[in-house]
mmCIF file of C-alpha atoms and ligand atoms in Angstrom:
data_model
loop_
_atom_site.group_PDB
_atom_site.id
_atom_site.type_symbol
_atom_site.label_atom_id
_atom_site.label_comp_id
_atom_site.label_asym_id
_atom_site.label_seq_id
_atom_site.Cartn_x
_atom_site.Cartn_y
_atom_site.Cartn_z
ATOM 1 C CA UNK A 27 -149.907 -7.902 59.258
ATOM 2 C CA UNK A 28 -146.712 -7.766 60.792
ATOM 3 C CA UNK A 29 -144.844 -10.965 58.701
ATOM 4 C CA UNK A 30 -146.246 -9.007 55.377
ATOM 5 C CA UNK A 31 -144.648 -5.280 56.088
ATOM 6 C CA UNK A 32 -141.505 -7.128 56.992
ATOM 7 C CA UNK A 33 -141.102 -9.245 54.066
ATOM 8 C CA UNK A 34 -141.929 -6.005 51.572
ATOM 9 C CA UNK A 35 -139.410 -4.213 53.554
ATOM 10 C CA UNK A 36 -136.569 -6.858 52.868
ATOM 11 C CA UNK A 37 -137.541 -7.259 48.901
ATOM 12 C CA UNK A 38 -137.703 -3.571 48.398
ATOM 13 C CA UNK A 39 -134.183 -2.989 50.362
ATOM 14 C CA UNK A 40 -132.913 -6.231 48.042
ATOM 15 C CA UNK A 41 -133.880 -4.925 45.114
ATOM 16 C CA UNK A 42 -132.525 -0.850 45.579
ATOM 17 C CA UNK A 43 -129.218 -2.382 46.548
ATOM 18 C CA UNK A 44 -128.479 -4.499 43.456
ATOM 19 C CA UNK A 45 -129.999 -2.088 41.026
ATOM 20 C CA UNK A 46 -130.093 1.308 41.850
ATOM 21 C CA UNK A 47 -128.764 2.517 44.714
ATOM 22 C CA UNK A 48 -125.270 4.439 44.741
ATOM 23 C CA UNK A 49 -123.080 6.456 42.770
ATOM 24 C CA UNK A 50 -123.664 7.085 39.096
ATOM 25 C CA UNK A 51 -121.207 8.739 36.733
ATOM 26 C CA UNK A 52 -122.546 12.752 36.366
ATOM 27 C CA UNK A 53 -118.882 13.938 34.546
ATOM 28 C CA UNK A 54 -116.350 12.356 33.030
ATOM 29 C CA UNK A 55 -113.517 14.790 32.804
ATOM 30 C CA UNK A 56 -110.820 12.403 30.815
ATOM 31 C CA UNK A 57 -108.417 12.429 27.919
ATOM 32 C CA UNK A 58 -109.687 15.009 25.059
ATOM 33 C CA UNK A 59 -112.567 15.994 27.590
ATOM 34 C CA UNK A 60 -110.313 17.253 30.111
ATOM 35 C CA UNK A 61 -108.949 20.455 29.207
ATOM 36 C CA UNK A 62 -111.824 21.744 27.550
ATOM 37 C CA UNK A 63 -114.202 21.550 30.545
ATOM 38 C CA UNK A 64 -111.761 23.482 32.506
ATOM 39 C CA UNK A 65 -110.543 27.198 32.008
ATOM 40 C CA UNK A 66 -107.544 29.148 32.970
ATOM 41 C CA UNK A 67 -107.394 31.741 35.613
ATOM 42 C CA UNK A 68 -104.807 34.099 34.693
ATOM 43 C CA UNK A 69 -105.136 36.684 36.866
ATOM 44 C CA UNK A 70 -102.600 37.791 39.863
ATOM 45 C CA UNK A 71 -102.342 34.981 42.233
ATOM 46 C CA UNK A 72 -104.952 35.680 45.239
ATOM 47 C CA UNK A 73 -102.438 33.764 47.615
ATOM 48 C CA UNK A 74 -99.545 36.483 46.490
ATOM 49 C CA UNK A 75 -97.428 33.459 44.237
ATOM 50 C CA UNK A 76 -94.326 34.074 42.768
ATOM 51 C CA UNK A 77 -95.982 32.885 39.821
ATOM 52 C CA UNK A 78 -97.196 34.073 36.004
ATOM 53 C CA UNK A 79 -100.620 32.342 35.318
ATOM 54 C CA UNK A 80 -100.830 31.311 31.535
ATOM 55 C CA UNK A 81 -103.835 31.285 28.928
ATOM 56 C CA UNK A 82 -104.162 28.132 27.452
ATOM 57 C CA UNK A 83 -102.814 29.783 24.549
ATOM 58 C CA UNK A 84 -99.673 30.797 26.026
ATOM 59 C CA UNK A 85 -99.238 27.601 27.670
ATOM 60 C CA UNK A 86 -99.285 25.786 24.318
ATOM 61 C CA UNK A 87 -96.866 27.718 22.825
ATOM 62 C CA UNK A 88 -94.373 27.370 25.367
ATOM 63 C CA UNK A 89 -94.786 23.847 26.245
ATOM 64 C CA UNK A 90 -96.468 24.317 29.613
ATOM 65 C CA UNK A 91 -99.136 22.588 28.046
ATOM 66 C CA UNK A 92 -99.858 19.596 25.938
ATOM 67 C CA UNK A 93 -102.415 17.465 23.733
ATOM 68 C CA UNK A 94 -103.428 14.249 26.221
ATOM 69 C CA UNK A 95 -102.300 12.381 22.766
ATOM 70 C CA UNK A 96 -98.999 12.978 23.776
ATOM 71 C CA UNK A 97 -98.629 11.624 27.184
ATOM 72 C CA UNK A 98 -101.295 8.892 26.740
ATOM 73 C CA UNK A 99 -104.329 10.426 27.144
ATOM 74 C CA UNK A 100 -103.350 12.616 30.186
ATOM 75 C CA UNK A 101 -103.567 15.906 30.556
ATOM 76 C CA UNK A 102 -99.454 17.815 31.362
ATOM 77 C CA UNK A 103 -99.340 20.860 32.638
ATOM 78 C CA UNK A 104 -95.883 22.500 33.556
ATOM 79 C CA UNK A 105 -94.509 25.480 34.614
ATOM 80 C CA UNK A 106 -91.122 27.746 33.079
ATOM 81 C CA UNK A 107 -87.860 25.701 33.671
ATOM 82 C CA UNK A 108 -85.867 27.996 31.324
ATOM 83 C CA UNK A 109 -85.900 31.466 32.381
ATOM 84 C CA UNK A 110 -85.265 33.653 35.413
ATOM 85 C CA UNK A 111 -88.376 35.578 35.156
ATOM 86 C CA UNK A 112 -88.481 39.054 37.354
ATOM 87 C CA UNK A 113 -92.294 38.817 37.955
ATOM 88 C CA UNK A 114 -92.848 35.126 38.604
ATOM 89 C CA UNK A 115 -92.573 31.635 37.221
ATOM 90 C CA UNK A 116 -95.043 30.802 34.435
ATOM 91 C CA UNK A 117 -97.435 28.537 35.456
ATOM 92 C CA UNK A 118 -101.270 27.163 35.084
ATOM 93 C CA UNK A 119 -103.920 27.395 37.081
ATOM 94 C CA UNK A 120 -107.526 26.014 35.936
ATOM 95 C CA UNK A 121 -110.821 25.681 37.046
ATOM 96 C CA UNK A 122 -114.023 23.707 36.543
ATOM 97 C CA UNK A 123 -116.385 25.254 34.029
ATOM 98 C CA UNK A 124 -118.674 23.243 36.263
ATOM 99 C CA UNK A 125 -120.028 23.799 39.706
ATOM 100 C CA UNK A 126 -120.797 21.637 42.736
ATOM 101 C CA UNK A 127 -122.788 20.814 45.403
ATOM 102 C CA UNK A 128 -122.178 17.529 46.801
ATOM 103 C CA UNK A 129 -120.661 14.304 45.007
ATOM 104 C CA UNK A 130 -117.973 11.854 44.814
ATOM 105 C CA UNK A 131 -114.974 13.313 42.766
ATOM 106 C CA UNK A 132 -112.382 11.095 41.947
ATOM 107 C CA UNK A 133 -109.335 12.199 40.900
ATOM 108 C CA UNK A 134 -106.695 10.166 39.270
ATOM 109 C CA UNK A 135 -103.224 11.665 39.055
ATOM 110 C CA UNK A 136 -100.002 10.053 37.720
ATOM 111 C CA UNK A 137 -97.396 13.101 39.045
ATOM 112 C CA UNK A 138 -97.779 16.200 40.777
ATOM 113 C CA UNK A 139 -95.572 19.329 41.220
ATOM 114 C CA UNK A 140 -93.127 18.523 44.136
ATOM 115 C CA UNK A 141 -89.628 20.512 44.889
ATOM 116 C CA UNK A 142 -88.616 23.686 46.762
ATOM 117 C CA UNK A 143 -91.123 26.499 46.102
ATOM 118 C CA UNK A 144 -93.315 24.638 44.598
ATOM 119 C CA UNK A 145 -96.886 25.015 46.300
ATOM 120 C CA UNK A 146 -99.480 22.503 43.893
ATOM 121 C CA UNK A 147 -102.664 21.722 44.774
ATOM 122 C CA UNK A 148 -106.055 20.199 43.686
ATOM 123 C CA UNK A 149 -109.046 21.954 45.475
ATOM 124 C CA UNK A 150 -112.443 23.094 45.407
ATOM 125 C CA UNK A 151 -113.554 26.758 46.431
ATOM 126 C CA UNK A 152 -117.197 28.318 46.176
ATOM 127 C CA UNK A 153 -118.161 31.289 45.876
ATOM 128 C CA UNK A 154 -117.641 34.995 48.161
ATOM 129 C CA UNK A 155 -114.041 33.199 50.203
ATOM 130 C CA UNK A 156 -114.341 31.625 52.376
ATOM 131 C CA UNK A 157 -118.583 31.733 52.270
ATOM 132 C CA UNK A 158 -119.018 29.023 50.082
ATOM 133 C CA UNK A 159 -115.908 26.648 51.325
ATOM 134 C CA UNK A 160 -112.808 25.620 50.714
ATOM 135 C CA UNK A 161 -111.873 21.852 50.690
ATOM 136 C CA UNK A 162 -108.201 21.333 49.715
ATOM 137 C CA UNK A 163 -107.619 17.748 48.399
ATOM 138 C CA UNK A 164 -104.124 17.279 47.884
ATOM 139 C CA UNK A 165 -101.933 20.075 48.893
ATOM 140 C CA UNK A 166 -98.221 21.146 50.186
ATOM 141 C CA UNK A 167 -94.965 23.242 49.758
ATOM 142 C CA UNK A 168 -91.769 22.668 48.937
ATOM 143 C CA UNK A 169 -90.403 18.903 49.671
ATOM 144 C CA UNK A 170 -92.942 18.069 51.995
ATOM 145 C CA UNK A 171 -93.178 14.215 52.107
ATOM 146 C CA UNK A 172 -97.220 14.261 53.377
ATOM 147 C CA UNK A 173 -100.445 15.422 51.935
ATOM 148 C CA UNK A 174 -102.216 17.984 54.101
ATOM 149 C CA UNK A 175 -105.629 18.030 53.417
ATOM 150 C CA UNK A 176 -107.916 21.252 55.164
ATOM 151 C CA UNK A 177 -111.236 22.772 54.892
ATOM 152 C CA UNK A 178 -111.859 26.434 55.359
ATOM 153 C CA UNK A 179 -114.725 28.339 56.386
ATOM 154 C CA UNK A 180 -116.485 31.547 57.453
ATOM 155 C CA UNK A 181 -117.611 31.101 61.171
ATOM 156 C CA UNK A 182 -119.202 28.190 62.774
ATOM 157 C CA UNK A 183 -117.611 24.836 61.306
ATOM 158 C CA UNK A 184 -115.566 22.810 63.311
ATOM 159 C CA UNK A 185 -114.764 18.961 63.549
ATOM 160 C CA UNK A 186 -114.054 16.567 65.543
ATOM 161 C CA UNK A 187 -111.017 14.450 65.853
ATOM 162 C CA UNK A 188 -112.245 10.978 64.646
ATOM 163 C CA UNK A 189 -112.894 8.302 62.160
ATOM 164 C CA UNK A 190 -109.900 9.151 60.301
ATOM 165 C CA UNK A 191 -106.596 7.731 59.994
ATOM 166 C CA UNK A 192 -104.633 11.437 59.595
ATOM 167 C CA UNK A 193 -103.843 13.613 62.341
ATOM 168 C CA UNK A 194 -105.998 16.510 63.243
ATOM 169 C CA UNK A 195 -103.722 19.289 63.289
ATOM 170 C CA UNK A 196 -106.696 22.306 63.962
ATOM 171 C CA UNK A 197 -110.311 21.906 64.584
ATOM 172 C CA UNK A 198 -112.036 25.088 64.089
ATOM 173 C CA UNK A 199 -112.718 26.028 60.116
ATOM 174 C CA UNK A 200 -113.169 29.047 60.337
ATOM 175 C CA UNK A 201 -110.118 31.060 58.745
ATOM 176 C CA UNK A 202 -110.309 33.542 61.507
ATOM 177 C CA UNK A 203 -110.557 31.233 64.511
ATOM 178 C CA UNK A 204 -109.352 32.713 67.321
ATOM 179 C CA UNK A 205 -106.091 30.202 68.666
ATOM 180 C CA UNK A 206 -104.999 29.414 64.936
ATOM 181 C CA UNK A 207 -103.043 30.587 62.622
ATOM 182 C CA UNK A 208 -105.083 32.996 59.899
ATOM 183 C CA UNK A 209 -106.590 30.672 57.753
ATOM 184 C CA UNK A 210 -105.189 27.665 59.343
ATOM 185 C CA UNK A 211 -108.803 26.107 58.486
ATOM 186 C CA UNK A 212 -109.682 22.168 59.690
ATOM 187 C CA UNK A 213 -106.610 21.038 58.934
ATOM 188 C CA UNK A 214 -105.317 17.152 58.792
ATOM 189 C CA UNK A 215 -102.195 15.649 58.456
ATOM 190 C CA UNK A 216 -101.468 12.601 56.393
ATOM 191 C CA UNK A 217 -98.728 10.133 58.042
ATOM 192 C CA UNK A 218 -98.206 8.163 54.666
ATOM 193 C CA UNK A 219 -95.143 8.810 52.578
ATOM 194 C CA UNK A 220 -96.436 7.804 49.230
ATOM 195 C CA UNK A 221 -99.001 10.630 48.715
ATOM 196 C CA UNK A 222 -97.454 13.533 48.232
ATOM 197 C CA UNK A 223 -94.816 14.579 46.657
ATOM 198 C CA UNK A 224 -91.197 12.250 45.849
ATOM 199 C CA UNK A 225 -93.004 9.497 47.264
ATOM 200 C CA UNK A 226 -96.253 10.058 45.300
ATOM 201 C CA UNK A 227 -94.516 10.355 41.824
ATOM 202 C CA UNK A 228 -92.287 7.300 42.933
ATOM 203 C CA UNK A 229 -95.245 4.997 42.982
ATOM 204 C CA UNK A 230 -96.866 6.559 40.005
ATOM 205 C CA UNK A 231 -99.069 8.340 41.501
ATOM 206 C CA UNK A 232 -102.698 7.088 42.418
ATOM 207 C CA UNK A 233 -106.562 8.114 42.762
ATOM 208 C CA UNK A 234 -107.587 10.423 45.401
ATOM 209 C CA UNK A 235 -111.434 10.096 46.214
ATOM 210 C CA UNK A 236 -112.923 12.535 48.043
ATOM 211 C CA UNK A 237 -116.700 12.159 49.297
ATOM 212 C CA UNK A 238 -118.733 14.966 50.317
ATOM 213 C CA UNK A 239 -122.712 14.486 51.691
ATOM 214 C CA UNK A 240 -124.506 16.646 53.867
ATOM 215 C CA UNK A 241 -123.201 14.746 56.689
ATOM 216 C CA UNK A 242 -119.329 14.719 55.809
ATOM 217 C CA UNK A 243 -116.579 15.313 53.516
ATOM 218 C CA UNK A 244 -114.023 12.263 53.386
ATOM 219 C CA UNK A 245 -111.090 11.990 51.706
ATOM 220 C CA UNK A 246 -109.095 8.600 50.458
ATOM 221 C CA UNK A 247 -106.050 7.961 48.865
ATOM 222 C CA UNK A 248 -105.186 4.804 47.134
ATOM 223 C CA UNK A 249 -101.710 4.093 45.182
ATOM 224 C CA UNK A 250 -101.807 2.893 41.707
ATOM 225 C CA UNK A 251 -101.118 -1.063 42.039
ATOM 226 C CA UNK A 252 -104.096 -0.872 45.228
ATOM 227 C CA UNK A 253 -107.392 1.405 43.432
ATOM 228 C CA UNK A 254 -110.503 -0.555 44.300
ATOM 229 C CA UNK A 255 -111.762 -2.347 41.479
ATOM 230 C CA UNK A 256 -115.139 -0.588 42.288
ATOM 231 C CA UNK A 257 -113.527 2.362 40.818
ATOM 232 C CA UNK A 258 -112.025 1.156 37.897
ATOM 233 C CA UNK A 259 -114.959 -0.400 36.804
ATOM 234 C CA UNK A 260 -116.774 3.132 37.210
ATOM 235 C CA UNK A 261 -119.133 1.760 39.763
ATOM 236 C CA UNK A 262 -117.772 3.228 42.687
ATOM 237 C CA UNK A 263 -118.822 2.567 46.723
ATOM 238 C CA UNK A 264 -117.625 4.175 49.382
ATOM 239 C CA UNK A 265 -118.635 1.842 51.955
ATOM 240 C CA UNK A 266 -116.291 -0.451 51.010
ATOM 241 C CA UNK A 267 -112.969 1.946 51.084
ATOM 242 C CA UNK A 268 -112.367 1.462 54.878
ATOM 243 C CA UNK A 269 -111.374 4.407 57.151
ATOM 244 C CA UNK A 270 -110.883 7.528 54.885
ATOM 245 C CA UNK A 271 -107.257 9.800 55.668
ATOM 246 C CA UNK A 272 -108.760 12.656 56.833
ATOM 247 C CA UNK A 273 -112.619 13.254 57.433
ATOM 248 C CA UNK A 274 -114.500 16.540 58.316
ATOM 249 C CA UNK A 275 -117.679 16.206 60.184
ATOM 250 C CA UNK A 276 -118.838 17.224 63.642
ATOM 251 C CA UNK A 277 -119.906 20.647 64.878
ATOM 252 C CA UNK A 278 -120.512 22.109 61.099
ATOM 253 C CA UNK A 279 -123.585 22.529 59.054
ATOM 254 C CA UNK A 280 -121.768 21.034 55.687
ATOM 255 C CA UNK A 281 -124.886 22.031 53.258
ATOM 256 C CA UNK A 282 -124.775 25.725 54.687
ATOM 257 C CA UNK A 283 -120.708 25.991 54.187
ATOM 258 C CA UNK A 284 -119.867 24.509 51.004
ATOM 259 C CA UNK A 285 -121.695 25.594 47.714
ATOM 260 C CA UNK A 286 -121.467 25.653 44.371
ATOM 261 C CA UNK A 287 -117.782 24.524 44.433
ATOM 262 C CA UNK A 288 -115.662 24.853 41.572
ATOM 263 C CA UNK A 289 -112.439 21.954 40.890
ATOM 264 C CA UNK A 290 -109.000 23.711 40.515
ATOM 265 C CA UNK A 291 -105.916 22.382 39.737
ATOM 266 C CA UNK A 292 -102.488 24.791 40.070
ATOM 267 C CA UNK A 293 -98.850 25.315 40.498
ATOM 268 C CA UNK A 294 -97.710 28.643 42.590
ATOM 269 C CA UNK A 295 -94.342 29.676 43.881
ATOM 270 C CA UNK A 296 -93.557 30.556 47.157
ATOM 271 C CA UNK A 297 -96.354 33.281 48.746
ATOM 272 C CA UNK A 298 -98.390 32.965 51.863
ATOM 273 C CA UNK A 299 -97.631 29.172 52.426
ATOM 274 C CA UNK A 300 -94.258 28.305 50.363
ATOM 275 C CA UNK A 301 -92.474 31.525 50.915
ATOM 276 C CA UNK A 302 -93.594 32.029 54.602
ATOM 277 C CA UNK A 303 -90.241 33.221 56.179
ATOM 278 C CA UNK A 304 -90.822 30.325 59.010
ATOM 279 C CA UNK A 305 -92.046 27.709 56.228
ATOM 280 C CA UNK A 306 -89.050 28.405 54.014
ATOM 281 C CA UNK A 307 -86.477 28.498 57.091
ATOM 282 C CA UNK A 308 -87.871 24.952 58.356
ATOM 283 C CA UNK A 309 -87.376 23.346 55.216
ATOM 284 C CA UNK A 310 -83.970 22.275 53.760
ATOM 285 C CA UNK A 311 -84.186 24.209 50.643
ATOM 286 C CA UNK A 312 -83.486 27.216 52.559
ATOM 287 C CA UNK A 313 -79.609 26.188 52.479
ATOM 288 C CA UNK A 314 -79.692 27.136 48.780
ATOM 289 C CA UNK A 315 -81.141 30.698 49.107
ATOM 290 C CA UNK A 316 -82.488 32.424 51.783
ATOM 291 C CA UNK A 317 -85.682 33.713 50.471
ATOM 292 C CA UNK A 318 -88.159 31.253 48.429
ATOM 293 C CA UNK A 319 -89.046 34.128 45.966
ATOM 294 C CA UNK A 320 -85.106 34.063 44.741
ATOM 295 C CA UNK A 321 -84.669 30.441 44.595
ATOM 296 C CA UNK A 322 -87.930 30.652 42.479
ATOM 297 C CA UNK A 323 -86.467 33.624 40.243
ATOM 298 C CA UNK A 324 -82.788 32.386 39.797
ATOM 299 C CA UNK A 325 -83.029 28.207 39.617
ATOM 300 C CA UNK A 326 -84.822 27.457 36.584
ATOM 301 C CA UNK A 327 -83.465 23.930 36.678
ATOM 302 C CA UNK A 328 -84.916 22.998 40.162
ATOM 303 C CA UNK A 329 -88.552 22.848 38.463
ATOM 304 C CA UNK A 330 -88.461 19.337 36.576
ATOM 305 C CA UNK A 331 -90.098 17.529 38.755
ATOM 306 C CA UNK A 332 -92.667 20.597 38.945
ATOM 307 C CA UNK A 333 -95.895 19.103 36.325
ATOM 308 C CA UNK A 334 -98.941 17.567 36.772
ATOM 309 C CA UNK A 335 -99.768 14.446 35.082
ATOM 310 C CA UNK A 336 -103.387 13.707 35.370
ATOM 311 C CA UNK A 337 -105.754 10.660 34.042
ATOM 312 C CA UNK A 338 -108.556 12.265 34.752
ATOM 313 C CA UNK A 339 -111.454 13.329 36.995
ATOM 314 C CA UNK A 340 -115.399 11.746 36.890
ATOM 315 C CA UNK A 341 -117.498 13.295 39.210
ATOM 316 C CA UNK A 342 -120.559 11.105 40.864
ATOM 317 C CA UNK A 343 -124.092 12.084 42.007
ATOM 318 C CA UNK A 344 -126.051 9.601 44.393
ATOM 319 C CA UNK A 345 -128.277 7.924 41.846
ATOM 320 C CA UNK A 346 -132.046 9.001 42.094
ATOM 321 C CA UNK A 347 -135.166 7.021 41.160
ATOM 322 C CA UNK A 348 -138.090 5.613 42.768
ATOM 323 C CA UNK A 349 -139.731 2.073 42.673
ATOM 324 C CA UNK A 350 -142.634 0.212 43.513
ATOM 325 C CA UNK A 351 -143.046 -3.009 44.328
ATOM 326 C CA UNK A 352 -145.957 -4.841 46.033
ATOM 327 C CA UNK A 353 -147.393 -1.465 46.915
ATOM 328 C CA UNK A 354 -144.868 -0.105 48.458
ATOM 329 C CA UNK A 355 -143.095 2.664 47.357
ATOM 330 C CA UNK A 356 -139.286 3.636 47.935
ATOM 331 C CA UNK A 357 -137.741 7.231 47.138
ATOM 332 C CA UNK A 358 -134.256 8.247 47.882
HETATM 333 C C1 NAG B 423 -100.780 23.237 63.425
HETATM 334 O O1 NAG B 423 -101.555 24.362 63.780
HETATM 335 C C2 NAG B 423 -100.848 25.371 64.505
HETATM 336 C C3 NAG B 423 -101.873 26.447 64.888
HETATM 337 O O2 NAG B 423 -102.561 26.980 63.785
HETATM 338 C C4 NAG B 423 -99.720 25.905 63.627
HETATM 339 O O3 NAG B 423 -98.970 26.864 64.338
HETATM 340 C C5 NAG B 423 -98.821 24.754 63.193
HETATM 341 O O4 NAG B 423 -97.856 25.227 62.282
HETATM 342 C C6 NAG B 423 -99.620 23.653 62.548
HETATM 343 N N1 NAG B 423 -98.790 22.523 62.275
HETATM 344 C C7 NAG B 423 -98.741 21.958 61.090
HETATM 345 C C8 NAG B 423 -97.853 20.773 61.009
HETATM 346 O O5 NAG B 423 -99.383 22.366 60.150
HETATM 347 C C1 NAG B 424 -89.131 21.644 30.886
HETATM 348 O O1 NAG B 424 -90.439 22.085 30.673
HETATM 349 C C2 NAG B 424 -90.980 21.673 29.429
HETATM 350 C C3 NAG B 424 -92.332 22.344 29.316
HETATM 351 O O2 NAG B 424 -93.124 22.195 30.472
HETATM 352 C C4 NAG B 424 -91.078 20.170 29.374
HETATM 353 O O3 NAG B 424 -91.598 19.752 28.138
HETATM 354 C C5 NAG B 424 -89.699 19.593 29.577
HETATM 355 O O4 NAG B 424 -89.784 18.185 29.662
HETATM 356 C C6 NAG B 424 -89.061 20.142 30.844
HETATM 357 N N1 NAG B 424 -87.689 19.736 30.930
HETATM 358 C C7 NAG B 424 -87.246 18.992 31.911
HETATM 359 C C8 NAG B 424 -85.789 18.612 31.869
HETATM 360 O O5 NAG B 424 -87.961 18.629 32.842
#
């Protein structure tokens, strides 16, 4: 009795492993389907950005934005680095037609905005802010060398300190938690120069995987010449990645704050990060003007470097199915 259980135990786990279990490919948001899968936001920025959101229109027609034919199949976006606009820089910001709940996204960017006033990031948000969530991927301001990655909440979500190689900077989601900042969120510092930023765009950029179960959301970064072959062969595993950057899990119910999450990608200026009197002061590019807003307005030339380059993103579901073997049956 107890030799037979045992040995259809260890064929059934055998045979999930090499056939079915894991990640399968749900979206596959590359070359000519990239843009059309996500749509512009061009309304006032919510995080008050010196910053003119463009239709995709718009964006065409001045060069913000371009066919994938002509960068090799990924998708530029740009902002205004011609004028001296009164009412902010022209810029994109899009979103995923799609929405989310749970999955592997993985995210493979060649150059990001970097450079004072800039504030890029690459983020998913669900609905009623900060209800449904907030998990920022890859996100900073002006020349910071580091990615910061942060979830944010409503109340009740907090995380502990470990199984991640970033520092823990706050603990408690919640954007009102009393002892933070407003909206400081779970927030964790990378100590790796090549993933944000100069650095990031020196290396060509890389994938940035992010994980997110009931259990935990994880986030990985891996430059260009070091992607796992798991993921360029589309067969991804995130068992095999080691310890992710930053990871946020502990004291939060992760099905009950993040929901039917959209993807966004964007460029502001300045505002409630950027443009922060103390952010701007702290950073260098302060000794050019005093206010971010007017280095924004008046330096049309300091946004070059300001454009996202990206290969693509292909989102994963955990693969579903059911077998039977020997008379026993296996679900997950
Ligand atoms: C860390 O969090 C504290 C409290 O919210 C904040 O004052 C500080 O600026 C944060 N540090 C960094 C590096 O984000
Ligand atoms: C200025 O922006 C346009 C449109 O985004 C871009 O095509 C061009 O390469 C940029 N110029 C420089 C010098 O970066």
């Amino acid at each position: 009795m107890f030799s037979r259980t045992f040995a259809s135990l260890v064929t059934s786990s055998i045979f999930i492993q090499s056939t079915l279990a894991g990640y399968v490919l749900s979206d596959d948001f590359t070359k000519d389907a990239f843009f059309g899968n996500f749509t512009p936001f061009t309304e006032n920025d919510p995080t008050n950005g010196f910053v003119k959101y463009l239709n995709y229109n718009d964006a065409i027609k001045s060069g913000l934005m371009a066919s994938v034919a002509n960068y090799a199949g990924a998708a530029y976006m740009g902002v205004d680095n011609s004028s001296k606009p009164t009412e902010g820089r022209p810029s994109m910001r899009i979103t995923s037609a799609k929405t989310y709940n749970k999955g592997l996204f993985i995210a493979d960017i060649a150059h990001m905005p970097v450079g004072c006033g800039t504030w890029p990031a690459f983020w998913l948000v669900g609905p009623n802010w900060p209800a449904g969530g907030e998990i920022d991927i890859l996100e900073g301001v002006n020349l910071q060398a580091s990615n910061q990655m942060t979830v944010h909440t409503n109340a009740g979500c907090t995380i502990s300190t470990s199984g991640m190689t970033g520092t823990v900077n706050t603990t408690n989601c919640d954007t009102n938690a009393q002892g933070q900042k407003k909206n400081a969120g779970c927030a964790v510092m990378s100590n790796s120069k090549n993933n944000y930023g100069a650095g990031f765009n020196a290396i060509g950029g890389g994938v940035y995987a992010t994980e997110w179960t009931s259990t935990a959301i994880s986030i990985w970064f891996f430059p260009r010449s070091s992607i796992p072959s798991d993921i360029t062969s589309l067969t991804p595993n995130p068992s095999g990645w080691g310890t992710p950057l930053a990871k946020f899990a502990g004291g939060c119910n992760i099905d009950q704050h993040f929901q039917n999450m959209n993807m966004v990608f964007d460029t502001t200026f300045c505002g409630q990060w950027a443009g922060a009197d103390d952010v701007w002061a702290a950073s260098s590019c302060s000794q050019t003007t005093s206010t971010c807003n007017a280095h924004v307005q008046l330096m049309p030339d300091a946004f070059t470097e300001a454009y996202w380059l990206v290969n693509g993103v292909r989102v994963y579901q955990q693969g579903q199915g059911k077998i039977r073997k020997r008379g026993v049956s296996v679900e997950w």
